[in-house]
């Protein structure tokens, strides 16, 4: 079994599935809880990290929402995002599309403007300092109702030029994509891209709904799509990208063992799979650790790793010239 970690470290790549609130490292979280004098049920960074054991998605989400409650000021959002961009740049991420969860902040009284200004300032600084490109995708929390998502989209309109698309995240089971048809139609109507988490814990039907009812351009996760042959064939035929997150899948018990991860079967089925980190501060690794974990567990070849990185640029919401430029740099790295 070969270990391609050194090759992966310098491999140019795009990250397409990372929740900025999921990059909140315990050290920073703890520091911001103190800075903002927010009551926090852990008395040390170690105690906080010790709580990171999850039996399923909901276990994680409970902690994730508690964690983001210490984000209060514009500077907090800046610090959070800048810390992620610094790590991503150090891992050869050339382009990042970050998710953010406005309702996780506005519902507890943080103004939309505070959040978006901090993220936007970090994006500008990171692009200048690290030479990477960054886009933002506004996610709706699916455990809330569609009226709340519609209000959030309306509230975001003054900053329409600061995000490129909408997504759907949070508790999947019992909250099918069909619940959000109106808000996605409205978002598409104003030129926004659409993505949705589907088939992480939810059934293949949710992936069908994301495609047919929300008309998404990428599926986030999509693991359970493989249970449905017709769906798998469709995803392959339409070259519909999947943003796969191996360490997340392991930590949230979506897969029990990395050697059983469906990524190899996805590649064999001709799917446009990409590798991403989801919530790296909670799941034990950033994007390169995700590549390495799955590379070693499935004994993926160098060519397969290059294909995964190429897929990340093909699946990104960037124009063709940018895509070709990234693919050229990737090819030079792979042959060099
Ligand atoms: N929000 C943050 N991470 C998520 C995940 N893996 N699934 C659904 N919602 C999320
Ligand atoms: Zn996710």
Short mmCIF file of C-alpha atoms and ligand atoms in Angstrom, two decimals:
data_model
loop_
_atom_site.label_atom_id
_atom_site.label_comp_id
_atom_site.label_asym_id
_atom_site.label_seq_id
_atom_site.Cartn_x
_atom_site.Cartn_y
_atom_site.Cartn_z
CA UNK A 1 0.00 0.00 0.00
CA UNK A 2 1.45 3.35 -1.05
CA UNK A 3 1.18 6.49 1.02
CA UNK A 4 0.74 9.48 -1.29
CA UNK A 5 0.53 12.11 1.48
CA UNK A 6 3.60 14.01 0.25
CA UNK A 7 2.16 14.15 -3.28
CA UNK A 8 -1.25 15.22 -1.92
CA UNK A 9 0.34 17.99 0.18
CA UNK A 10 1.37 20.01 -2.88
CA UNK A 11 -1.44 18.90 -5.18
CA UNK A 12 -3.34 21.96 -6.50
CA UNK A 13 -7.00 21.52 -5.61
CA UNK A 14 -10.34 23.24 -5.05
CA UNK A 15 -12.40 22.80 -1.90
CA UNK A 16 -16.14 22.85 -2.60
CA UNK A 17 -17.73 21.57 0.59
CA UNK A 18 -16.61 23.27 3.77
CA UNK A 19 -18.88 24.97 6.30
CA UNK A 20 -17.01 27.98 7.59
CA UNK A 21 -18.60 27.45 11.03
CA UNK A 22 -17.22 23.89 10.89
CA UNK A 23 -13.65 25.21 10.69
CA UNK A 24 -14.00 26.66 14.19
CA UNK A 25 -11.02 25.19 16.07
CA UNK A 26 -11.54 24.71 19.84
CA UNK A 27 -8.68 27.10 20.68
CA UNK A 28 -10.28 29.98 18.77
CA UNK A 29 -13.76 29.06 19.99
CA UNK A 30 -12.62 29.14 23.56
CA UNK A 31 -10.77 32.44 23.04
CA UNK A 32 -13.84 34.08 21.48
CA UNK A 33 -16.11 32.80 24.26
CA UNK A 34 -13.84 34.64 26.69
CA UNK A 35 -13.42 37.73 24.48
CA UNK A 36 -17.21 38.08 24.14
CA UNK A 37 -17.98 36.95 27.70
CA UNK A 38 -20.38 34.32 26.37
CA UNK A 39 -21.31 31.58 28.83
CA UNK A 40 -19.82 28.34 27.58
CA UNK A 41 -20.29 24.91 29.15
CA UNK A 42 -16.62 23.83 28.89
CA UNK A 43 -13.88 25.02 31.21
CA UNK A 44 -10.94 24.16 28.96
CA UNK A 45 -10.00 23.58 25.33
CA UNK A 46 -9.34 19.93 26.21
CA UNK A 47 -12.81 19.50 27.71
CA UNK A 48 -14.29 20.99 24.55
CA UNK A 49 -12.28 18.74 22.24
CA UNK A 50 -13.20 15.76 24.42
CA UNK A 51 -16.86 16.34 23.54
CA UNK A 52 -16.19 15.67 19.83
CA UNK A 53 -17.63 12.15 19.67
CA UNK A 54 -20.67 11.68 17.51
CA UNK A 55 -23.06 8.80 16.92
CA UNK A 56 -24.79 10.49 14.00
CA UNK A 57 -25.28 13.82 12.19
CA UNK A 58 -27.61 15.27 14.85
CA UNK A 59 -25.10 14.66 17.67
CA UNK A 60 -22.61 16.73 15.73
CA UNK A 61 -25.08 19.46 14.78
CA UNK A 62 -26.01 20.01 18.43
CA UNK A 63 -22.39 20.83 19.21
CA UNK A 64 -21.89 22.78 15.98
CA UNK A 65 -24.73 25.19 16.79
CA UNK A 66 -23.53 25.56 20.35
CA UNK A 67 -20.02 26.32 19.06
CA UNK A 68 -21.12 29.03 16.65
CA UNK A 69 -22.99 30.83 19.44
CA UNK A 70 -19.73 32.51 20.53
CA UNK A 71 -19.47 34.34 17.16
CA UNK A 72 -20.75 37.83 17.85
CA UNK A 73 -18.73 40.61 16.20
CA UNK A 74 -17.58 41.29 12.65
CA UNK A 75 -14.02 40.60 13.84
CA UNK A 76 -15.07 37.14 15.09
CA UNK A 77 -16.30 36.15 11.62
CA UNK A 78 -13.15 37.61 10.10
CA UNK A 79 -10.90 35.65 12.48
CA UNK A 80 -12.78 32.42 11.88
CA UNK A 81 -12.65 32.69 8.09
CA UNK A 82 -9.07 33.93 7.95
CA UNK A 83 -7.87 30.98 10.03
CA UNK A 84 -9.50 28.60 7.54
CA UNK A 85 -8.12 30.40 4.47
CA UNK A 86 -4.61 30.31 5.95
CA UNK A 87 -4.83 26.55 6.50
CA UNK A 88 -6.41 25.94 3.11
CA UNK A 89 -3.72 27.93 1.30
CA UNK A 90 -1.04 25.93 3.16
CA UNK A 91 -2.71 22.77 1.82
CA UNK A 92 -2.50 23.93 -1.83
CA UNK A 93 -6.20 24.85 -2.06
CA UNK A 94 -6.22 27.25 -5.02
CA UNK A 95 -9.97 27.90 -4.98
CA UNK A 96 -12.49 27.54 -2.13
CA UNK A 97 -16.28 27.76 -2.13
CA UNK A 98 -17.31 28.14 1.49
CA UNK A 99 -20.75 27.51 2.96
CA UNK A 100 -22.13 29.80 5.61
CA UNK A 101 -25.29 29.38 7.73
CA UNK A 102 -26.89 32.83 8.23
CA UNK A 103 -29.83 31.47 10.21
CA UNK A 104 -27.39 30.06 12.78
CA UNK A 105 -26.47 33.66 13.53
CA UNK A 106 -29.50 35.84 12.73
CA UNK A 107 -31.79 33.57 14.82
CA UNK A 108 -29.73 34.49 17.90
CA UNK A 109 -29.67 38.20 17.10
CA UNK A 110 -26.44 38.68 15.14
CA UNK A 111 -27.20 41.02 12.21
CA UNK A 112 -26.74 39.56 8.71
CA UNK A 113 -24.46 42.50 7.94
CA UNK A 114 -22.07 41.74 10.83
CA UNK A 115 -21.58 38.19 9.58
CA UNK A 116 -21.28 38.94 5.88
CA UNK A 117 -18.93 41.91 6.41
CA UNK A 118 -16.50 39.81 8.46
CA UNK A 119 -16.51 36.96 5.95
CA UNK A 120 -16.16 39.36 3.02
CA UNK A 121 -13.21 41.21 4.54
CA UNK A 122 -11.46 37.89 5.22
CA UNK A 123 -12.08 36.77 1.64
CA UNK A 124 -10.53 39.95 0.25
CA UNK A 125 -7.49 39.73 2.54
CA UNK A 126 -6.95 36.00 1.88
CA UNK A 127 -7.22 36.43 -1.89
CA UNK A 128 -4.60 39.19 -1.72
CA UNK A 129 -2.27 37.47 0.75
CA UNK A 130 -2.52 33.85 -0.40
CA UNK A 131 -3.26 34.19 -4.12
CA UNK A 132 -6.28 31.91 -3.89
CA UNK A 133 -9.83 32.59 -5.10
CA UNK A 134 -12.83 32.33 -2.79
CA UNK A 135 -16.61 32.27 -3.29
CA UNK A 136 -19.40 32.02 -0.76
CA UNK A 137 -22.56 29.89 -0.79
CA UNK A 138 -25.46 30.78 1.50
CA UNK A 139 -27.01 27.68 3.08
CA UNK A 140 -30.53 27.31 4.41
CA UNK A 141 -31.02 25.25 7.57
CA UNK A 142 -33.44 22.50 6.57
CA UNK A 143 -34.71 21.82 10.11
CA UNK A 144 -36.31 25.29 9.97
CA UNK A 145 -39.32 25.99 7.77
CA UNK A 146 -39.29 27.36 4.24
CA UNK A 147 -40.71 30.71 5.39
CA UNK A 148 -37.54 31.25 7.42
CA UNK A 149 -35.40 30.36 4.37
CA UNK A 150 -37.39 32.85 2.26
CA UNK A 151 -36.90 35.57 4.86
CA UNK A 152 -33.19 34.80 4.91
CA UNK A 153 -32.91 35.06 1.14
CA UNK A 154 -34.73 38.41 1.22
CA UNK A 155 -32.50 39.65 4.01
CA UNK A 156 -29.43 38.68 1.97
CA UNK A 157 -30.49 40.55 -1.18
CA UNK A 158 -28.62 43.79 -0.38
CA UNK A 159 -25.44 41.65 -0.51
CA UNK A 160 -26.45 39.64 -3.56
CA UNK A 161 -23.05 40.22 -5.18
CA UNK A 162 -21.24 38.60 -2.23
CA UNK A 163 -22.47 35.04 -2.71
CA UNK A 164 -22.66 32.88 -5.80
CA UNK A 165 -25.26 30.35 -4.78
CA UNK A 166 -27.51 28.74 -2.22
CA UNK A 167 -27.23 25.39 -0.45
CA UNK A 168 -29.22 23.23 1.95
CA UNK A 169 -27.74 21.74 5.12
CA UNK A 170 -28.45 20.66 8.73
CA UNK A 171 -30.61 17.69 9.80
CA UNK A 172 -31.40 15.72 6.65
CA UNK A 173 -33.80 12.99 7.75
CA UNK A 174 -37.40 14.18 7.77
CA UNK A 175 -36.49 17.38 5.91
CA UNK A 176 -36.57 16.49 2.21
CA UNK A 177 -35.50 18.90 -0.53
CA UNK A 178 -39.17 19.17 -1.61
CA UNK A 179 -39.72 21.39 1.46
CA UNK A 180 -37.59 24.13 -0.16
CA UNK A 181 -38.79 24.25 -3.77
CA UNK A 182 -40.07 27.81 -3.65
CA UNK A 183 -36.98 29.37 -2.13
CA UNK A 184 -34.67 27.50 -4.50
CA UNK A 185 -36.77 28.58 -7.49
CA UNK A 186 -36.51 32.16 -6.32
CA UNK A 187 -32.75 31.87 -5.83
CA UNK A 188 -32.26 30.37 -9.28
CA UNK A 189 -34.47 33.12 -10.66
CA UNK A 190 -31.97 35.75 -9.55
CA UNK A 191 -29.07 33.88 -11.09
CA UNK A 192 -27.78 32.01 -8.04
CA UNK A 193 -26.24 28.55 -8.32
CA UNK A 194 -27.90 25.75 -6.36
CA UNK A 195 -26.44 22.87 -4.36
CA UNK A 196 -27.89 20.68 -1.62
CA UNK A 197 -26.78 18.11 0.93
CA UNK A 198 -28.50 14.89 -0.09
CA UNK A 199 -27.92 11.20 0.51
CA UNK A 200 -25.67 11.75 3.52
CA UNK A 201 -28.10 10.12 5.98
CA UNK A 202 -31.20 10.58 3.83
CA UNK A 203 -32.42 8.09 1.22
CA UNK A 204 -31.76 8.13 -2.55
CA UNK A 205 -35.20 9.76 -3.02
CA UNK A 206 -33.76 12.95 -1.51
CA UNK A 207 -31.08 12.98 -4.19
CA UNK A 208 -33.75 12.63 -6.88
CA UNK A 209 -35.64 15.53 -5.30
CA UNK A 210 -32.53 17.71 -5.13
CA UNK A 211 -32.00 17.12 -8.86
CA UNK A 212 -35.59 17.36 -10.07
CA UNK A 213 -37.20 19.80 -7.63
CA UNK A 214 -34.29 22.04 -6.59
CA UNK A 215 -32.40 21.68 -9.90
CA UNK A 216 -29.05 21.64 -8.16
CA UNK A 217 -25.74 21.76 -9.99
CA UNK A 218 -23.89 19.67 -7.41
CA UNK A 219 -24.88 17.14 -4.75
CA UNK A 220 -23.19 17.50 -1.37
CA UNK A 221 -22.21 14.03 -0.10
CA UNK A 222 -24.49 11.80 -2.22
CA UNK A 223 -23.20 8.58 -0.65
CA UNK A 224 -26.56 6.86 -0.56
CA UNK A 225 -27.20 7.54 -4.26
CA UNK A 226 -25.26 4.33 -4.91
CA UNK A 227 -28.16 2.34 -3.42
CA UNK A 228 -30.16 3.23 -6.55
CA UNK A 229 -28.78 2.01 -9.88
CA UNK A 230 -30.96 4.27 -12.00
CA UNK A 231 -29.92 7.27 -9.96
CA UNK A 232 -26.24 6.35 -10.18
CA UNK A 233 -26.55 6.01 -13.96
CA UNK A 234 -28.21 9.41 -14.15
CA UNK A 235 -25.54 11.11 -12.04
CA UNK A 236 -22.87 9.62 -14.33
CA UNK A 237 -24.71 10.55 -17.53
CA UNK A 238 -25.21 14.14 -16.37
CA UNK A 239 -21.68 14.40 -14.96
CA UNK A 240 -23.28 15.68 -11.76
CA UNK A 241 -20.52 16.41 -9.24
CA UNK A 242 -20.61 14.91 -5.75
CA UNK A 243 -18.75 16.71 -2.97
CA UNK A 244 -17.61 13.77 -0.87
CA UNK A 245 -16.26 14.18 2.68
CA UNK A 246 -14.55 10.99 3.88
CA UNK A 247 -13.54 11.94 7.45
CA UNK A 248 -16.96 13.47 8.04
CA UNK A 249 -18.57 10.23 6.86
CA UNK A 250 -16.43 8.23 9.26
CA UNK A 251 -16.95 10.54 12.27
CA UNK A 252 -20.72 10.76 11.71
CA UNK A 253 -21.02 6.99 11.22
CA UNK A 254 -22.23 7.35 7.62
CA UNK A 255 -19.51 4.74 6.94
CA UNK A 256 -18.27 2.38 9.65
CA UNK A 257 -14.84 1.80 8.26
CA UNK A 258 -12.84 3.88 5.77
CA UNK A 259 -11.96 0.75 3.78
CA UNK A 260 -15.71 0.51 3.05
CA UNK A 261 -15.99 4.09 1.87
CA UNK A 262 -18.06 4.28 -1.36
CA UNK A 263 -15.57 6.59 -3.11
CA UNK A 264 -13.97 3.80 -5.15
CA UNK A 265 -17.38 2.61 -6.31
CA UNK A 266 -18.27 6.20 -7.22
CA UNK A 267 -15.17 6.47 -9.41
CA UNK A 268 -15.83 3.05 -10.95
CA UNK A 269 -19.37 4.17 -11.78
CA UNK A 270 -17.93 7.18 -13.62
CA UNK A 271 -19.18 9.77 -11.13
CA UNK A 272 -17.54 13.20 -10.82
CA UNK A 273 -16.49 12.75 -7.20
CA UNK A 274 -14.49 15.40 -5.34
CA UNK A 275 -12.80 15.29 -1.92
CA UNK A 276 -13.64 17.87 0.75
CA UNK A 277 -13.44 18.46 4.49
CA UNK A 278 -17.02 19.45 5.52
CA UNK A 279 -16.33 20.51 9.14
CA UNK A 280 -12.58 19.97 9.53
CA UNK A 281 -12.24 21.32 13.07
CA UNK A 282 -14.70 18.67 14.28
CA UNK A 283 -13.77 15.69 12.12
CA UNK A 284 -10.02 15.39 12.54
CA UNK A 285 -8.60 16.87 9.37
CA UNK A 286 -8.60 19.45 6.60
CA UNK A 287 -8.82 18.62 2.92
CA UNK A 288 -5.40 16.97 2.60
CA UNK A 289 -6.09 14.67 5.55
CA UNK A 290 -9.30 13.69 3.77
CA UNK A 291 -7.43 12.85 0.56
CA UNK A 292 -4.82 10.88 2.51
CA UNK A 293 -7.29 8.94 4.67
CA UNK A 294 -9.27 7.72 1.70
CA UNK A 295 -6.18 7.20 -0.48
CA UNK A 296 -4.65 4.86 2.07
CA UNK A 297 -7.84 3.05 3.05
CA UNK A 298 -8.82 2.37 -0.57
CA UNK A 299 -5.26 2.20 -1.91
CA UNK A 300 -6.04 4.83 -4.55
CA UNK A 301 -3.41 5.39 -7.24
CA UNK A 302 -1.63 8.61 -8.08
CA UNK A 303 -3.77 8.86 -11.24
CA UNK A 304 -6.96 8.51 -9.21
CA UNK A 305 -5.80 11.26 -6.84
CA UNK A 306 -5.09 13.54 -9.82
CA UNK A 307 -8.55 12.74 -11.21
CA UNK A 308 -10.14 13.75 -7.90
CA UNK A 309 -8.27 17.08 -7.93
CA UNK A 310 -9.17 17.66 -11.60
CA UNK A 311 -12.81 16.94 -10.73
CA UNK A 312 -12.65 19.63 -8.04
CA UNK A 313 -11.79 22.27 -10.65
CA UNK A 314 -14.31 20.88 -13.17
CA UNK A 315 -17.06 20.99 -10.53
CA UNK A 316 -16.19 24.48 -9.25
CA UNK A 317 -18.33 27.51 -10.07
CA UNK A 318 -15.55 29.23 -12.02
CA UNK A 319 -15.41 30.23 -15.66
CA UNK A 320 -13.89 28.02 -18.32
CA UNK A 321 -10.67 30.00 -18.64
CA UNK A 322 -10.02 29.78 -14.89
CA UNK A 323 -10.81 26.09 -14.95
CA UNK A 324 -8.37 25.48 -17.81
CA UNK A 325 -5.69 27.50 -16.04
CA UNK A 326 -6.06 25.40 -12.86
CA UNK A 327 -6.11 22.15 -14.83
CA UNK A 328 -2.90 23.22 -16.60
CA UNK A 329 -1.16 23.85 -13.27
CA UNK A 330 -2.44 20.52 -11.97
CA UNK A 331 -1.14 18.63 -15.01
CA UNK A 332 2.27 20.31 -14.69
CA UNK A 333 2.39 19.26 -11.02
CA UNK A 334 1.35 15.69 -11.80
CA UNK A 335 3.98 15.16 -14.53
CA UNK A 336 6.68 17.20 -12.78
N1 LIG B 1 -23.83 21.39 8.57
C1 LIG B 1 -22.52 21.33 8.80
N2 LIG B 1 -22.05 20.14 8.43
C2 LIG B 1 -23.08 19.41 7.95
C3 LIG B 1 -23.23 18.11 7.42
N3 LIG B 1 -22.20 17.26 7.30
N4 LIG B 1 -24.45 17.70 7.05
C4 LIG B 1 -25.49 18.52 7.18
N5 LIG B 1 -25.40 19.75 7.67
C5 LIG B 1 -24.21 20.20 8.05
ZN1 LIG B 2 -21.67 19.56 4.81
#
